[in-house]
Structure formats: C-alpha cells, structure tokens
Amino acid sequence: MKKIFIAAIALPFITWLCYVSLFAAAAASIVNQIPDPARGAYQAWLNDVPQETYTDHEGTSGEPYSGGSIPKDGYTGPVSFACILPPQYGYLTDTYGTYRGGNYVHSGIDFGCYGREDLPVYTPYGGKVVFAGWSRVGYGNLVVIENNGVQVYLAHNSELWVAPGDIVTAGTPIGRCGSTGNSTGPHVHFEVRLWNEREERWKPVDPNAIWLPGQSADCSWYHLKEELP
Ligand SMILES: [Zn+2]
C-alpha cells in the first residue's frame, strides 16, 4: 500500500513541485537582469498584460476602441508611404483585436521600446498633422496624421516634434517613444482609422487587413513579429 502511494501520488507531486520551482526561479532570474525602469513593463509584456487602457469608449460591445475622435479635416495631399516596421519602432508587443477589459478590443498595434526609449517614432504615412498634443482619453502625447480619408494614430510619445497643421512625408520622425497616458510601459500604439461616410465618423480598422494608400504587398505590419532588437 505504501509503495502504491509513493508511485501514484508522491512521485508525480514531487516532480510537479520541482518543475514549478525551476520555472519560477528561471523566470525570476531573467526579470532581475532587466534594468530597473523597464522591469515592470517587461513583466507586463511577459505576462501578456495589455499595454494601455482608454476611457470614453464609444460604440457597442466587442468593437475596437473608438473614443476621442479627431474631427475630419478633409486633407487630400500626395500619397506618401514608407515601410516603417519593427524594429524601427521597437518590437511588436500586441496585435489588433485583443481583448481590452470593459467592452472593447485593442484598436491598434503596439510596438514596445523597453530599454530603447531614445528611439524616434517615424510615421509610415504622410499627410497633414491634424492633432499633436495631450490626449484626454489615454493616448498620452498623441500625433494624428490625416490624408485621403485615412487617419493614422501614433500614441504614448515622450516628446512631440510636430505641430498641428504641419505637412509631413512618410518616414518623418514625429516624436520619441514613450509611456505617456494610460500606458504600462514604453511603446508606440499605432492605429489606423478610416472615414465612414454613412456613419460620418472615423472607425478603427485592423491595419493588417487593409492597404494604406501607397503600401505595397511586401510591407505587412506583423511580418517582423519574431525579430527582437
Ligand atoms: Zn495599443
């Protein structure tokens, strides 16, 4: 009876305990090597904790976040697109459509820049800067660029290098990667909104499900997902 107990219960339990302890020790040892200011953000990334939350959500349950809309400017200038991807931004930490508490899903793509906070944020899409300033709904220092019925959001910057009314071409550095607003760690939140004529409002779309004007087929927002700096 005693032998059966050891074989059937005690041994598997001891093995499980060993694995759990080893895993915890390994995870902890990695976290301790991360520089202090980046540690919390790294843990959040490791544990898949969303990098931001927004307030003033508009729309129905399950929709992408669409609060804090910037009014339509109507600017239509020359098409200007540059394939700016990770690692130029940082590296990919969250995709479009992931669940975001409350009643909405992530409205953009996040590119982390932990330990690389000096990284400039380049706009992949050129147009008119229709917003550059502090967002009241959680985007932090936000830049919104509009052109040909498309708005591009670049959020959570630590510094802003453009002003409303500026005309920028693709590849222009618009600010510095940061963690301003409702953000858990330094990253770029990249969002694309299309003007919906029927509803007369900007609606976020999966940037990977559409082609921005000028974007070529070999430039996918997710294709460098595995490439870390
Ligand atoms: Zn985001």
Coordinates of N, CA and C and ligand atoms in Angstrom, one line a residue:
M1 N 0.8 -1.2 0.0 CA 0.0 0.0 0.0 C 0.9 1.3 0.0
K2 N 1.9 1.2 0.8 CA 2.8 2.3 0.9 C 3.5 2.6 -0.4
K3 N 3.9 1.5 -1.1 CA 4.6 1.6 -2.4 C 3.7 2.2 -3.4
I4 N 2.5 1.9 -3.4 CA 1.5 2.4 -4.4 C 1.3 3.9 -4.1
F5 N 1.3 4.3 -2.9 CA 1.1 5.7 -2.6 C 2.3 6.5 -3.1
I6 N 3.5 6.0 -2.9 CA 4.7 6.7 -3.4 C 4.7 6.8 -4.9
A7 N 4.4 5.7 -5.6 CA 4.4 5.7 -7.0 C 3.3 6.5 -7.6
A8 N 2.1 6.5 -7.1 CA 1.0 7.1 -7.7 C 0.7 8.5 -7.3
I9 N 1.1 8.9 -6.1 CA 0.8 10.3 -5.7 C 2.0 11.1 -5.4
A10 N 2.9 10.5 -4.5 CA 4.0 11.3 -4.1 C 5.0 11.7 -5.2
L11 N 5.4 10.7 -6.0 CA 6.4 11.0 -7.1 C 5.9 12.0 -8.1
P12 N 4.7 11.9 -8.6 CA 4.2 12.9 -9.5 C 4.2 14.3 -8.9
F13 N 3.8 14.3 -7.6 CA 3.7 15.6 -6.9 C 5.0 16.2 -6.8
I14 N 6.0 15.4 -6.4 CA 7.4 15.9 -6.2 C 7.9 16.4 -7.5
T15 N 7.7 15.7 -8.6 CA 8.1 16.1 -9.9 C 7.5 17.4 -10.3
W16 N 6.2 17.5 -10.1 CA 5.5 18.8 -10.4 C 6.1 20.0 -9.6
L17 N 6.4 19.7 -8.4 CA 6.9 20.8 -7.5 C 8.3 21.2 -8.0
C18 N 9.1 20.2 -8.5 CA 10.4 20.6 -9.0 C 10.3 21.4 -10.2
Y19 N 9.4 21.1 -11.1 CA 9.2 21.8 -12.4 C 8.8 23.3 -12.1
V20 N 7.8 23.4 -11.2 CA 7.2 24.7 -10.9 C 8.3 25.6 -10.2
S21 N 9.1 25.0 -9.3 CA 10.1 25.8 -8.6 C 11.2 26.2 -9.7
L22 N 11.6 25.3 -10.5 CA 12.6 25.6 -11.5 C 12.1 26.7 -12.5
F23 N 10.9 26.6 -12.9 CA 10.3 27.6 -13.8 C 10.3 29.0 -13.1
A24 N 9.8 29.0 -11.9 CA 9.7 30.3 -11.1 C 11.1 30.9 -11.0
A25 N 12.1 30.0 -10.7 CA 13.5 30.5 -10.5 C 14.0 31.1 -11.8
A26 N 13.8 30.4 -12.9 CA 14.3 30.8 -14.2 C 13.7 32.2 -14.6
A27 N 12.3 32.3 -14.4 CA 11.6 33.5 -14.8 C 12.1 34.7 -13.9
A28 N 12.3 34.4 -12.6 CA 12.8 35.5 -11.7 C 14.2 35.9 -12.1
S29 N 15.0 35.0 -12.4 CA 16.4 35.3 -12.7 C 16.5 36.2 -14.0
I30 N 15.6 36.0 -14.9 CA 15.6 36.8 -16.2 C 15.1 38.2 -15.8
V31 N 14.0 38.3 -15.0 CA 13.5 39.6 -14.7 C 14.5 40.4 -14.0
N32 N 15.3 39.8 -13.1 CA 16.3 40.5 -12.3 C 17.4 41.1 -13.2
Q33 N 17.6 40.6 -14.4 CA 18.6 41.2 -15.3 C 18.1 42.4 -16.1
I34 N 16.8 42.6 -16.0 CA 16.3 43.8 -16.7 C 16.6 45.0 -15.9
P35 N 17.0 46.1 -16.6 CA 17.2 47.4 -15.9 C 15.9 47.8 -15.1
D36 N 16.1 48.4 -14.0 CA 15.0 48.8 -13.1 C 13.8 49.5 -13.7
P37 N 14.0 50.5 -14.5 CA 12.9 51.3 -15.0 C 12.1 50.4 -16.0
A38 N 12.7 49.4 -16.6 CA 12.0 48.6 -17.6 C 11.4 47.4 -17.1
R39 N 11.6 47.1 -15.8 CA 11.3 45.8 -15.2 C 9.8 45.5 -15.2
G40 N 9.0 46.5 -14.7 CA 7.6 46.4 -14.7 C 7.0 46.2 -16.0
A41 N 7.5 47.0 -17.0 CA 6.9 46.9 -18.4 C 7.3 45.5 -19.0
Y42 N 8.5 45.0 -18.7 CA 8.9 43.7 -19.2 C 8.0 42.6 -18.7
Q43 N 7.8 42.7 -17.4 CA 6.9 41.7 -16.7 C 5.5 41.7 -17.4
A44 N 5.0 43.0 -17.6 CA 3.7 43.1 -18.2 C 3.7 42.4 -19.6
W45 N 4.8 42.7 -20.3 CA 4.9 42.1 -21.7 C 5.0 40.6 -21.6
L46 N 5.8 40.1 -20.7 CA 6.0 38.7 -20.5 C 4.7 38.0 -20.1
N47 N 3.9 38.6 -19.3 CA 2.6 38.1 -18.8 C 1.5 38.4 -19.7
D48 N 1.7 39.1 -20.9 CA 0.7 39.4 -21.8 C -0.3 40.4 -21.2
V49 N 0.1 41.3 -20.4 CA -0.8 42.3 -19.8 C -0.9 43.4 -20.8
P50 N -2.2 43.8 -21.1 CA -2.4 44.9 -22.1 C -1.5 46.1 -21.7
Q51 N -1.0 46.8 -22.8 CA -0.1 47.9 -22.5 C -0.9 49.2 -22.3
E52 N -2.2 49.3 -22.4 CA -2.9 50.5 -22.2 C -4.3 50.3 -22.0
T53 N -5.0 51.3 -21.5 CA -6.4 51.4 -21.4 C -6.9 52.8 -21.8
Y54 N -8.1 52.9 -22.3 CA -8.6 54.1 -22.8 C -10.0 54.4 -22.1
T55 N -10.3 55.7 -22.0 CA -11.6 56.0 -21.4 C -12.5 56.6 -22.5
D56 N -13.7 56.9 -22.1 CA -14.7 57.5 -23.1 C -14.9 56.6 -24.3
H57 N -15.0 55.3 -24.1 CA -15.2 54.4 -25.2 C -16.6 54.7 -25.9
E58 N -16.6 54.7 -27.2 CA -17.8 54.9 -28.0 C -18.0 53.6 -28.7
G59 N -19.3 53.3 -29.0 CA -19.6 52.1 -29.8 C -20.1 50.9 -28.9
T60 N -20.4 49.8 -29.6 CA -21.0 48.7 -28.9 C -20.0 47.7 -28.4
S61 N -20.5 46.8 -27.6 CA -19.6 45.8 -27.1 C -18.9 44.9 -28.1
G62 N -17.6 44.7 -27.9 CA -16.8 43.9 -28.8 C -16.2 44.7 -29.9
E63 N -16.5 46.0 -30.0 CA -15.9 46.8 -31.1 C -14.6 47.3 -30.7
P64 N -13.7 47.7 -31.7 CA -12.5 48.3 -31.3 C -12.7 49.7 -30.6
Y65 N -11.9 50.0 -29.8 CA -12.0 51.3 -29.1 C -12.0 52.5 -30.1
S66 N -13.0 53.4 -30.0 CA -13.1 54.5 -31.0 C -13.4 55.8 -30.3
G67 N -13.0 55.9 -29.0 CA -13.3 57.2 -28.4 C -12.3 58.3 -28.7
G68 N -12.7 59.5 -28.4 CA -11.7 60.6 -28.6 C -11.4 60.9 -30.0
S69 N -12.4 60.8 -30.9 CA -12.2 61.0 -32.3 C -11.7 62.4 -32.6
I70 N -10.8 62.5 -33.6 CA -10.3 63.8 -34.0 C -11.2 64.2 -35.3
P71 N -11.8 65.4 -35.3 CA -12.7 65.7 -36.4 C -12.0 65.6 -37.7
K72 N -12.9 65.4 -38.8 CA -12.4 65.2 -40.1 C -11.8 66.6 -40.6
D73 N -10.6 66.5 -41.1 CA -10.0 67.7 -41.7 C -10.3 67.8 -43.2
G74 N -10.3 66.6 -43.9 CA -10.5 66.6 -45.3 C -9.3 66.7 -46.2
Y75 N -8.1 66.8 -45.5 CA -6.9 67.0 -46.3 C -6.7 65.8 -47.3
T76 N -6.4 66.2 -48.6 CA -6.0 65.2 -49.5 C -4.8 65.7 -50.3
G77 N -3.6 65.2 -49.8 CA -2.4 65.6 -50.5 C -1.7 64.4 -51.2
P78 N -0.5 64.6 -51.6 CA 0.2 63.5 -52.3 C 0.3 62.3 -51.4
V79 N 0.2 61.1 -52.0 CA 0.3 59.8 -51.2 C 1.8 59.6 -50.8
S80 N 2.0 59.3 -49.6 CA 3.4 59.2 -49.1 C 3.4 58.0 -48.0
F81 N 4.0 56.9 -48.4 CA 4.1 55.8 -47.5 C 5.5 55.2 -47.4
A82 N 5.9 54.9 -46.2 CA 7.2 54.2 -46.0 C 7.0 53.0 -45.2
C83 N 7.7 51.9 -45.5 CA 7.6 50.7 -44.8 C 8.3 50.8 -43.4
I84 N 7.7 51.5 -42.5 CA 8.3 51.6 -41.2 C 7.7 50.5 -40.3
L85 N 8.6 49.7 -39.8 CA 8.1 48.5 -39.1 C 9.0 48.3 -37.9
P86 N 8.6 47.3 -37.0 CA 9.7 46.9 -36.0 C 10.8 46.4 -36.8
P87 N 12.1 46.6 -36.4 CA 12.5 47.2 -35.2 C 12.7 48.7 -35.3
Q88 N 12.3 49.4 -36.4 CA 12.4 50.8 -36.4 C 11.6 51.5 -35.3
Y89 N 10.4 50.9 -35.0 CA 9.6 51.4 -33.9 C 10.1 50.9 -32.6
G90 N 10.4 49.6 -32.5 CA 10.6 48.8 -31.3 C 10.2 47.4 -31.8
Y91 N 9.6 46.6 -30.9 CA 9.2 45.3 -31.4 C 7.8 45.1 -31.0
L92 N 7.1 44.2 -31.7 CA 5.7 44.0 -31.6 C 5.3 43.4 -30.3
T93 N 4.5 44.1 -29.5 CA 4.0 43.5 -28.2 C 2.5 43.3 -28.1
D94 N 1.8 43.8 -29.0 CA 0.3 43.5 -29.0 C -0.3 43.8 -30.4
T95 N -1.2 42.9 -30.8 CA -1.8 43.0 -32.1 C -3.2 43.6 -32.0
Y96 N -3.7 43.9 -33.1 CA -5.1 44.5 -33.2 C -6.1 43.4 -32.8
G97 N -7.1 43.8 -32.0 CA -8.3 43.0 -31.8 C -8.2 42.2 -30.5
T98 N -7.1 42.3 -29.7 CA -7.0 41.6 -28.4 C -8.0 42.2 -27.4
Y99 N -8.5 41.4 -26.5 CA -9.5 41.8 -25.6 C -8.9 42.9 -24.6
R100 N -9.7 43.9 -24.4 CA -9.2 45.0 -23.6 C -10.2 45.3 -22.4
G101 N -10.5 44.4 -21.6 CA -11.4 44.7 -20.5 C -12.6 45.6 -20.9
G102 N -13.5 45.8 -20.0 CA -14.7 46.5 -20.3 C -15.4 45.9 -21.5
N103 N -15.6 46.6 -22.5 CA -16.4 46.1 -23.6 C -15.8 46.3 -25.0
Y104 N -14.5 46.4 -25.0 CA -14.0 46.7 -26.4 C -12.7 45.9 -26.6
V105 N -12.2 46.0 -27.8 CA -10.9 45.3 -28.2 C -9.9 46.3 -28.6
H106 N -8.6 45.9 -28.6 CA -7.5 46.7 -28.9 C -7.6 47.3 -30.3
S107 N -7.5 48.6 -30.4 CA -7.8 49.3 -31.7 C -6.6 49.5 -32.6
G108 N -5.4 49.0 -32.1 CA -4.2 49.3 -32.9 C -3.2 48.2 -32.7
I109 N -2.0 48.5 -33.1 CA -0.9 47.5 -32.9 C 0.1 48.2 -31.9
D110 N 0.7 47.5 -31.0 CA 1.7 48.0 -30.1 C 3.1 47.6 -30.4
F111 N 4.0 48.5 -30.4 CA 5.4 48.2 -30.6 C 6.2 48.6 -29.4
G112 N 6.7 47.7 -28.6 CA 7.4 48.0 -27.3 C 8.8 48.6 -27.6
C113 N 9.2 49.5 -26.8 CA 10.6 50.0 -26.9 C 11.3 50.0 -25.6
Y114 N 11.1 49.0 -24.8 CA 11.7 48.9 -23.5 C 13.2 49.0 -23.6
G115 N 13.9 49.8 -22.8 CA 15.3 49.9 -22.9 C 15.8 50.7 -24.1
R116 N 14.9 51.1 -25.0 CA 15.3 51.9 -26.2 C 14.4 53.1 -26.3
E117 N 14.2 53.8 -25.2 CA 13.3 54.9 -25.1 C 13.8 56.1 -25.9
D118 N 15.0 56.1 -26.4 CA 15.5 57.2 -27.2 C 15.1 57.0 -28.6
L119 N 14.4 55.9 -28.9 CA 14.0 55.7 -30.3 C 13.0 56.7 -30.8
P120 N 13.3 57.3 -32.0 CA 12.3 58.2 -32.6 C 11.2 57.4 -33.1
V121 N 10.0 58.0 -33.2 CA 8.8 57.4 -33.8 C 8.6 58.0 -35.2
Y122 N 8.8 57.2 -36.2 CA 8.6 57.6 -37.6 C 7.2 57.4 -38.1
T123 N 6.7 58.3 -38.8 CA 5.3 58.0 -39.3 C 5.5 57.2 -40.6
P124 N 4.7 56.1 -40.8 CA 4.8 55.4 -42.0 C 3.9 56.0 -43.1
Y125 N 3.1 57.0 -42.7 CA 2.1 57.5 -43.6 C 2.2 59.1 -43.6
G126 N 2.3 59.7 -44.7 CA 2.5 61.1 -44.8 C 1.1 61.8 -44.9
G127 N 1.1 63.1 -44.5 CA -0.2 63.8 -44.6 C -0.1 65.1 -43.8
K128 N -1.3 65.5 -43.3 CA -1.4 66.7 -42.5 C -1.5 66.3 -41.0
V129 N -0.7 66.9 -40.2 CA -0.9 66.7 -38.7 C -2.1 67.4 -38.3
V130 N -3.2 66.6 -38.0 CA -4.4 67.2 -37.5 C -4.6 67.2 -36.0
F131 N -3.7 66.5 -35.3 CA -3.6 66.6 -33.9 C -2.2 66.3 -33.4
A132 N -1.7 67.1 -32.5 CA -0.4 66.9 -31.9 C -0.5 67.5 -30.5
G133 N -0.6 66.7 -29.5 CA -0.8 67.2 -28.1 C -1.2 66.1 -27.2
W134 N -1.7 66.6 -26.0 CA -2.1 65.7 -25.0 C -3.5 65.1 -25.2
S135 N -3.7 63.8 -25.2 CA -5.0 63.2 -25.4 C -5.7 63.1 -24.1
R136 N -7.0 63.5 -24.1 CA -7.8 63.4 -22.8 C -8.3 62.0 -22.6
V137 N -8.2 61.1 -23.5 CA -8.8 59.8 -23.3 C -7.7 58.7 -23.1
G138 N -6.4 59.0 -22.9 CA -5.5 58.0 -22.6 C -4.3 57.7 -23.5
Y139 N -4.4 58.4 -24.7 CA -3.3 58.1 -25.7 C -2.0 58.9 -25.3
G140 N -2.0 59.7 -24.2 CA -0.8 60.4 -23.9 C -0.5 61.5 -24.9
N141 N 0.8 61.7 -25.2 CA 1.2 62.6 -26.2 C 1.0 62.0 -27.6
L142 N -0.1 62.5 -28.2 CA -0.6 61.8 -29.4 C -0.4 62.6 -30.7
V143 N 0.0 62.0 -31.8 CA 0.0 62.6 -33.1 C -1.0 61.9 -34.0
V144 N -1.8 62.6 -34.7 CA -2.7 62.1 -35.7 C -2.5 62.7 -37.0
I145 N -2.2 61.9 -38.0 CA -1.9 62.4 -39.4 C -3.1 61.9 -40.3
E146 N -3.6 62.9 -41.1 CA -4.7 62.6 -42.0 C -4.3 62.8 -43.4
N147 N -4.8 61.9 -44.3 CA -4.6 62.1 -45.7 C -5.5 61.1 -46.5
N148 N -6.2 61.6 -47.5 CA -7.1 60.8 -48.3 C -8.0 59.9 -47.6
G149 N -8.7 60.4 -46.6 CA -9.7 59.6 -45.8 C -9.2 58.6 -44.9
V150 N -7.9 58.7 -44.5 CA -7.2 57.8 -43.6 C -6.6 58.7 -42.5
Q151 N -6.8 58.3 -41.2 CA -6.1 58.9 -40.1 C -5.2 57.8 -39.4
V152 N -4.0 58.2 -39.1 CA -3.0 57.4 -38.5 C -2.7 57.9 -37.1
Y153 N -2.8 57.1 -36.1 CA -2.5 57.5 -34.7 C -1.1 57.0 -34.3
L154 N -0.3 57.8 -33.7 CA 0.9 57.4 -33.1 C 0.9 57.9 -31.7
A155 N 0.8 57.0 -30.7 CA 0.4 57.4 -29.3 C 1.5 57.1 -28.3
H156 N 1.4 57.7 -27.1 CA 2.2 57.5 -25.9 C 3.6 58.1 -26.0
N157 N 3.9 59.0 -26.9 CA 5.2 59.6 -27.1 C 5.7 60.3 -25.9
S158 N 7.0 60.3 -25.6 CA 7.5 61.1 -24.5 C 7.7 62.6 -25.0
E159 N 8.0 62.8 -26.3 CA 8.2 64.1 -26.8 C 7.5 64.2 -28.1
L160 N 7.0 65.4 -28.5 CA 6.4 65.6 -29.8 C 7.2 66.6 -30.6
W161 N 7.5 66.2 -31.8 CA 8.3 67.1 -32.7 C 7.6 67.7 -33.9
V162 N 6.3 67.5 -33.9 CA 5.5 68.2 -35.0 C 4.3 68.9 -34.3
A163 N 3.7 69.8 -35.1 CA 2.6 70.7 -34.6 C 1.4 70.5 -35.5
P164 N 0.2 70.8 -35.0 CA -1.0 70.8 -35.9 C -0.8 71.7 -37.1
G165 N -1.2 71.2 -38.2 CA -1.1 72.0 -39.5 C 0.1 71.6 -40.3
D166 N 1.2 71.0 -39.6 CA 2.4 70.5 -40.4 C 2.0 69.5 -41.5
I167 N 2.6 69.6 -42.6 CA 2.5 68.6 -43.6 C 3.8 67.8 -43.6
V168 N 3.6 66.4 -43.3 CA 4.8 65.6 -43.1 C 4.8 64.5 -44.2
T169 N 5.9 64.1 -44.6 CA 6.0 62.9 -45.5 C 6.3 61.7 -44.7
A170 N 6.1 60.5 -45.3 CA 6.3 59.2 -44.7 C 7.8 59.2 -44.3
G171 N 8.1 58.6 -43.1 CA 9.4 58.5 -42.6 C 9.9 59.6 -41.7
T172 N 9.1 60.7 -41.6 CA 9.4 61.8 -40.7 C 9.3 61.4 -39.3
P173 N 10.4 61.7 -38.5 CA 10.3 61.4 -37.0 C 9.3 62.4 -36.4
I174 N 8.3 61.9 -35.8 CA 7.2 62.8 -35.3 C 7.3 63.0 -33.7
G175 N 8.2 62.2 -33.1 CA 8.4 62.3 -31.7 C 9.3 61.2 -31.2
R176 N 9.2 61.0 -29.8 CA 10.1 60.0 -29.2 C 9.2 59.0 -28.5
C177 N 9.6 57.7 -28.6 CA 8.9 56.6 -28.0 C 8.8 56.8 -26.5
G178 N 7.6 56.6 -25.9 CA 7.4 56.9 -24.5 C 6.3 56.0 -23.9
S179 N 5.9 56.5 -22.7 CA 4.9 55.7 -22.0 C 3.9 56.7 -21.4
T180 N 3.6 57.8 -22.1 CA 2.6 58.8 -21.6 C 1.2 58.3 -21.8
G181 N 0.3 58.9 -20.9 CA -1.1 58.5 -21.0 C -1.3 57.2 -20.2
N182 N -2.4 56.5 -20.5 CA -2.7 55.2 -19.8 C -2.0 54.1 -20.4
S183 N -0.7 54.0 -20.0 CA 0.2 53.1 -20.6 C 1.0 52.4 -19.5
T184 N 1.3 51.1 -19.7 CA 2.0 50.3 -18.7 C 3.5 50.2 -19.0
G185 N 4.0 50.7 -20.1 CA 5.4 50.6 -20.5 C 5.6 51.3 -21.8
P186 N 6.9 51.7 -22.0 CA 7.2 52.5 -23.2 C 6.9 51.7 -24.5
H187 N 6.0 52.3 -25.3 CA 5.7 51.6 -26.6 C 5.0 52.6 -27.5
V188 N 4.9 52.3 -28.8 CA 4.2 53.1 -29.8 C 2.9 52.3 -30.0
H189 N 1.8 53.0 -29.8 CA 0.5 52.5 -30.2 C 0.2 53.0 -31.6
F190 N 0.1 52.2 -32.6 CA -0.1 52.6 -34.0 C -1.5 52.2 -34.3
E191 N -2.3 53.1 -34.8 CA -3.7 52.9 -35.1 C -4.1 53.5 -36.4
V192 N -4.9 52.8 -37.2 CA -5.4 53.3 -38.5 C -6.9 53.5 -38.4
R193 N -7.5 54.7 -38.7 CA -8.9 54.9 -38.8 C -9.3 55.3 -40.2
L194 N -10.4 54.7 -40.7 CA -10.9 55.1 -42.0 C -12.2 55.9 -41.8
W195 N -12.4 56.9 -42.6 CA -13.6 57.7 -42.6 C -14.8 56.9 -43.1
N196 N -15.8 56.8 -42.2 CA -17.0 56.1 -42.6 C -18.1 57.1 -43.1
E197 N -18.4 57.1 -44.3 CA -19.2 58.2 -44.9 C -20.7 58.1 -44.3
R198 N -21.1 56.8 -44.2 CA -22.5 56.6 -43.8 C -22.7 57.0 -42.3
E199 N -21.8 56.7 -41.5 CA -21.9 57.0 -40.1 C -21.2 58.3 -39.7
E200 N -20.6 58.9 -40.7 CA -19.9 60.2 -40.5 C -19.0 60.2 -39.3
R201 N -18.2 59.2 -39.2 CA -17.2 59.1 -38.1 C -16.0 58.3 -38.6
W202 N -14.9 58.5 -37.8 CA -13.7 57.7 -38.1 C -13.8 56.3 -37.4
K203 N -13.5 55.2 -38.1 CA -13.6 53.9 -37.5 C -12.3 53.2 -37.5
P204 N -11.8 52.7 -36.4 CA -10.5 52.0 -36.4 C -10.7 50.7 -37.2
V205 N -9.6 50.3 -37.9 CA -9.6 49.1 -38.7 C -8.3 48.3 -38.3
D206 N -8.3 47.0 -38.6 CA -7.1 46.2 -38.4 C -6.1 46.7 -39.5
P207 N -5.0 47.3 -39.1 CA -4.0 47.8 -40.1 C -3.5 46.7 -41.0
N208 N -3.6 45.5 -40.6 CA -3.1 44.4 -41.4 C -4.2 43.9 -42.4
A209 N -5.4 44.4 -42.2 CA -6.5 43.9 -43.1 C -6.7 44.8 -44.3
I210 N -6.1 46.0 -44.3 CA -6.2 46.9 -45.4 C -4.8 47.3 -45.9
W211 N -4.8 47.9 -47.0 CA -3.5 48.6 -47.5 C -3.7 50.1 -47.4
L212 N -2.8 50.7 -46.8 CA -2.8 52.2 -46.8 C -2.4 52.6 -48.2
P213 N -2.9 53.8 -48.6 CA -2.5 54.3 -49.9 C -1.0 54.3 -50.0
G214 N -0.5 53.6 -51.0 CA 1.0 53.6 -51.2 C 1.7 52.4 -50.6
Q215 N 1.0 51.6 -49.8 CA 1.6 50.5 -49.1 C 1.7 49.3 -50.1
S216 N 2.8 48.7 -50.1 CA 3.0 47.6 -51.1 C 2.8 46.2 -50.3
A217 N 2.6 45.2 -51.1 CA 2.3 43.9 -50.5 C 3.4 43.3 -49.7
D218 N 4.6 43.8 -49.9 CA 5.7 43.2 -49.1 C 5.9 43.9 -47.8
C219 N 5.0 44.8 -47.4 CA 5.1 45.5 -46.2 C 3.9 45.2 -45.3
S220 N 4.0 44.1 -44.5 CA 3.0 43.7 -43.6 C 3.4 44.1 -42.2
W221 N 2.5 44.7 -41.4 CA 2.8 45.2 -40.1 C 3.3 44.1 -39.1
Y222 N 2.9 42.8 -39.4 CA 3.2 41.7 -38.5 C 4.4 40.9 -38.9
H223 N 5.0 41.1 -40.1 CA 5.9 40.1 -40.6 C 7.2 40.1 -39.9
L224 N 7.5 41.1 -39.1 CA 8.8 41.1 -38.3 C 8.5 40.7 -36.9
K225 N 7.4 40.1 -36.6 CA 6.9 39.8 -35.3 C 8.0 39.2 -34.4
E226 N 8.7 38.2 -35.0 CA 9.6 37.5 -34.2 C 11.0 38.1 -34.0
E227 N 11.2 39.2 -34.7 CA 12.5 39.9 -34.7 C 12.7 40.8 -33.5
L228 N 13.5 40.4 -32.6 CA 13.7 41.3 -31.4 C 15.0 42.1 -31.6
P229 N 15.1 43.2 -31.0 CA 16.3 44.1 -31.2 C 17.5 43.4 -30.6
Ligands
ZN1 ZN -2.2 49.9 -28.1

